[in-house]
Amino acid sequence: MATLSMDPRLSRRTTDFLSSDHRMLIDGRFVAAESGKTLPVYNPATGEVITQVPEAEAEDVNRAVTAARRAFDEGPWPRMSPSERGRVLWKIADLVEEHLEEFAELESLDNGKPFSVARVADVPLTVDMFRYMSGWATKISGKTLPLSAGYDYHSYTLREPIGVVAQIIPWNFPLLMAAWKLAPALACGCTIVLKLAEQTPLSGLRLAQLLDEAGLPAGVVNVITGYGEGAGAPLAAHEMVDKVAFTGSTEVGKLIVKAAAGNLKKVTLELGGKSPVLVFPDAKTDSAIQGTASAIFFNHGQCCCAGSRLYVHEKVFDEVVDGVSHLANEIQLAPGMDPSCQMGPLVSDEQYHRVVGYIESGIEEGANIAAGGPVSGVDRGWFVRPTVLTNTNPRMKVVQEEIFGPVVCAVPFSDKDIDAIVKRANDTIYGLAASVWTENLSLAHKVARCLRAGTVWVNCHNVFDASLPFGGYKQSGWGREMGEEVLNNYLQTKAVTVAL
Ligand code: NAI
Ligand code: MG
């Protein structure tokens, strides 16, 4: 039951949902945890508990996996025509779109992000992901292959669903991360147990109700809520799971790999980043300032691809850093549902302390504050001011480690230094994304080739599309999300050979 006095800006649909009893979707039924335990859901703008959701543990995970196993081995989903599967995905997209405002409200309330942003980014991108993947359902095919050593055989490949998939997602884009995971796995004919992030379970639980409404057969998608250790770990280790797809920290990604070793389930990982942003002297200064500021401050820096290392040519360093700092100072901090909000609170008390701790460590190690700093000036909620650090060096924690907050380290580089700057940009354990700001076409493409990252943006940052593969080099992950490439995560190839 809801314990807070409801925000008057919330729609009736949202207040009805919030004051309902929250249930997980297991085997086509909405259920509580076997133990009856629940976990609290917080409003990051106030620190208050909004509601409670079930706290799944090993026995609930087992029920969900058993349901997904049965739905895969015996149920209709993998045997349905691709066209029917595609239609269900399209229907899910329509239903999410019909509830756009409601989902944006839930994301804002639960995660802290501005309602206005969730409305134009998180929810429409979710809709688009389901629509895009609905088209792929009918386009999954193998090849006929001429054998290199003889004509007496006819060989072809089949691309078949991998089976029961465990999907574990984080809190930064709760609904969108669910869509990135569910849509391709469903298009491929897999069945799923999706574990939502404990910090942000609301939009995923609401989505579960719509999945049911869209006509997914029982057990095809099971949605559970619980903590990482209590629910995520037994799910990743479960012997009846064929594949685990994880998005979150690199640290937990490594635990997932170990947990998967028991039955050698397949693994894909979308992990952390420390993405470089390179501004060359010929870049259009105004758009570089706007673009590099939003590269780090979008979603409060809680993006795996946040542009958190800002390398600027010395000729334009002061102008760009002053510009970014000015924009940072102008950003209006407010609760996400407040129409004046340009940046909301961080998601949790834990993330607040982690991010403030990084800012303080930067100061202790000798960095200067060009904007922001450890004190937000807001008297409640987990707010952190957008922060620009200068005078850093490559060995500092703030330069090496993922902060996952609105904190950027600005570093100058000089003219002759193109190779050196690329080397510095690549000097990280991560390799998720990067952006390059220049009007010089050949320089842009040359640098794009040299950067060791799964995504390179030129004169833009944080541009996502369902058609573009997204994922990490190095310790930023295994495999790709989205685009045609994500299908590889959920399919396996069978070679069939016939003697003629
Ligand atoms: P996390 O990696 O602990 O959590 C992500 C998901 O994994 C959640 O659903 C969580 O319940 C689950 N999980 C946690 N421990 C698990 C385990 N042992 N086995 C299976 N599942 C487990 O991330 P957290 O603690 O929320 O954030 C910590 C840091 O991780 C952030 O500061 C940020 O640096 C990074 N992060 C990166 C994200 C990305 O998009 N790449 C998203 C969220 C966090
Ligand atoms: Mg954690």
PDB file of N, CA, C and O in Angstrom, residues 14 26 39 48 53-54 65 80 143 181 234 320 325 350 362 386 435 438 456 475 495:
ATOM      1  N   THR A  14      -1.919   6.483 -12.543  1.00  0.00           N
ATOM      2  CA  THR A  14      -0.703   6.240 -11.751  1.00  0.00           C
ATOM      3  C   THR A  14      -1.040   6.080 -10.274  1.00  0.00           C
ATOM      4  O   THR A  14      -0.517   5.170  -9.620  1.00  0.00           O
ATOM      5  N   ILE A  26       4.355 -14.473 -12.547  1.00  0.00           N
ATOM      6  CA  ILE A  26       4.994 -15.796 -12.655  1.00  0.00           C
ATOM      7  C   ILE A  26       3.971 -16.779 -13.214  1.00  0.00           C
ATOM      8  O   ILE A  26       2.888 -16.935 -12.652  1.00  0.00           O
ATOM      9  N   LEU A  39      10.008  -5.480  -0.289  1.00  0.00           N
ATOM     10  CA  LEU A  39      11.103  -4.505  -0.165  1.00  0.00           C
ATOM     11  C   LEU A  39      10.543  -3.114  -0.481  1.00  0.00           C
ATOM     12  O   LEU A  39       9.606  -2.971  -1.270  1.00  0.00           O
ATOM     13  N   GLU A  48      11.395   9.388   0.825  1.00  0.00           N
ATOM     14  CA  GLU A  48      10.261   8.673   1.433  1.00  0.00           C
ATOM     15  C   GLU A  48      10.006   7.341   0.739  1.00  0.00           C
ATOM     16  O   GLU A  48      10.255   7.210  -0.458  1.00  0.00           O
ATOM     17  N   VAL A  53       7.190  -3.691  -2.771  1.00  0.00           N
ATOM     18  CA  VAL A  53       7.002  -4.712  -3.818  1.00  0.00           C
ATOM     19  C   VAL A  53       7.535  -6.038  -3.286  1.00  0.00           C
ATOM     20  O   VAL A  53       8.315  -6.051  -2.327  1.00  0.00           O
ATOM     21  N   PRO A  54       7.146  -7.152  -3.912  1.00  0.00           N
ATOM     22  CA  PRO A  54       7.600  -8.452  -3.406  1.00  0.00           C
ATOM     23  C   PRO A  54       9.128  -8.573  -3.416  1.00  0.00           C
ATOM     24  O   PRO A  54       9.793  -8.051  -4.318  1.00  0.00           O
ATOM     25  N   VAL A  65      11.565 -19.756 -13.136  1.00  0.00           N
ATOM     26  CA  VAL A  65      12.380 -20.473 -14.133  1.00  0.00           C
ATOM     27  C   VAL A  65      11.645 -21.735 -14.596  1.00  0.00           C
ATOM     28  O   VAL A  65      11.632 -22.054 -15.792  1.00  0.00           O
ATOM     29  N   MET A  80       4.860 -20.866 -32.207  1.00  0.00           N
ATOM     30  CA  MET A  80       3.953 -19.935 -32.899  1.00  0.00           C
ATOM     31  C   MET A  80       4.585 -19.470 -34.194  1.00  0.00           C
ATOM     32  O   MET A  80       5.801 -19.469 -34.312  1.00  0.00           O
ATOM     33  N   LYS A 143      21.172 -19.981 -43.640  1.00  0.00           N
ATOM     34  CA  LYS A 143      21.762 -19.844 -44.978  1.00  0.00           C
ATOM     35  C   LYS A 143      21.851 -21.223 -45.611  1.00  0.00           C
ATOM     36  O   LYS A 143      21.916 -22.224 -44.896  1.00  0.00           O
ATOM     37  N   LYS A 181      15.907  -5.754 -23.419  1.00  0.00           N
ATOM     38  CA  LYS A 181      16.116  -7.179 -23.142  1.00  0.00           C
ATOM     39  C   LYS A 181      14.952  -8.023 -23.675  1.00  0.00           C
ATOM     40  O   LYS A 181      15.156  -9.010 -24.361  1.00  0.00           O
ATOM     41  N   PRO A 234      20.679 -16.368  -7.530  1.00  0.00           N
ATOM     42  CA  PRO A 234      20.131 -17.697  -7.851  1.00  0.00           C
ATOM     43  C   PRO A 234      19.603 -17.795  -9.284  1.00  0.00           C
ATOM     44  O   PRO A 234      19.641 -18.871  -9.879  1.00  0.00           O
ATOM     45  N   VAL A 320      35.466  26.282 -23.880  1.00  0.00           N
ATOM     46  CA  VAL A 320      34.560  25.129 -23.774  1.00  0.00           C
ATOM     47  C   VAL A 320      34.265  24.821 -22.299  1.00  0.00           C
ATOM     48  O   VAL A 320      33.107  24.618 -21.913  1.00  0.00           O
ATOM     49  N   SER A 325      30.658  24.730 -17.807  1.00  0.00           N
ATOM     50  CA  SER A 325      30.457  25.067 -16.385  1.00  0.00           C
ATOM     51  C   SER A 325      29.274  26.021 -16.224  1.00  0.00           C
ATOM     52  O   SER A 325      28.481  25.901 -15.288  1.00  0.00           O
ATOM     53  N   GLU A 350      22.511   5.280  -1.720  1.00  0.00           N
ATOM     54  CA  GLU A 350      23.802   4.648  -1.994  1.00  0.00           C
ATOM     55  C   GLU A 350      24.528   5.367  -3.136  1.00  0.00           C
ATOM     56  O   GLU A 350      25.719   5.680  -3.040  1.00  0.00           O
ATOM     57  N   GLY A 362      38.208  13.566  -5.620  1.00  0.00           N
ATOM     58  CA  GLY A 362      38.845  14.398  -6.635  1.00  0.00           C
ATOM     59  C   GLY A 362      39.478  15.636  -6.003  1.00  0.00           C
ATOM     60  O   GLY A 362      40.629  15.989  -6.305  1.00  0.00           O
ATOM     61  N   PRO A 386      25.385  19.273 -10.895  1.00  0.00           N
ATOM     62  CA  PRO A 386      26.275  18.940 -12.015  1.00  0.00           C
ATOM     63  C   PRO A 386      27.655  19.566 -11.769  1.00  0.00           C
ATOM     64  O   PRO A 386      27.753  20.761 -11.459  1.00  0.00           O
ATOM     65  N   SER A 435      32.895  10.234 -28.033  1.00  0.00           N
ATOM     66  CA  SER A 435      32.450  11.163 -29.067  1.00  0.00           C
ATOM     67  C   SER A 435      33.582  12.078 -29.484  1.00  0.00           C
ATOM     68  O   SER A 435      34.513  12.346 -28.712  1.00  0.00           O
ATOM     69  N   THR A 438      34.526  17.817 -34.180  1.00  0.00           N
ATOM     70  CA  THR A 438      35.397  18.495 -35.140  1.00  0.00           C
ATOM     71  C   THR A 438      34.621  18.725 -36.426  1.00  0.00           C
ATOM     72  O   THR A 438      33.678  17.995 -36.720  1.00  0.00           O
ATOM     73  N   VAL A 456      30.951   5.126 -31.467  1.00  0.00           N
ATOM     74  CA  VAL A 456      31.613   6.433 -31.581  1.00  0.00           C
ATOM     75  C   VAL A 456      30.618   7.398 -32.208  1.00  0.00           C
ATOM     76  O   VAL A 456      30.036   7.106 -33.254  1.00  0.00           O
ATOM     77  N   GLN A 475      36.403  -4.204 -20.952  1.00  0.00           N
ATOM     78  CA  GLN A 475      35.590  -4.624 -19.801  1.00  0.00           C
ATOM     79  C   GLN A 475      34.212  -3.954 -19.763  1.00  0.00           C
ATOM     80  O   GLN A 475      33.530  -3.978 -18.745  1.00  0.00           O
ATOM     81  N   ALA A 495      23.690 -26.545 -37.902  1.00  0.00           N
ATOM     82  CA  ALA A 495      24.029 -26.890 -39.288  1.00  0.00           C
ATOM     83  C   ALA A 495      23.384 -28.236 -39.625  1.00  0.00           C
ATOM     84  O   ALA A 495      23.549 -29.203 -38.887  1.00  0.00           O
TER      85      ALA A 495
END
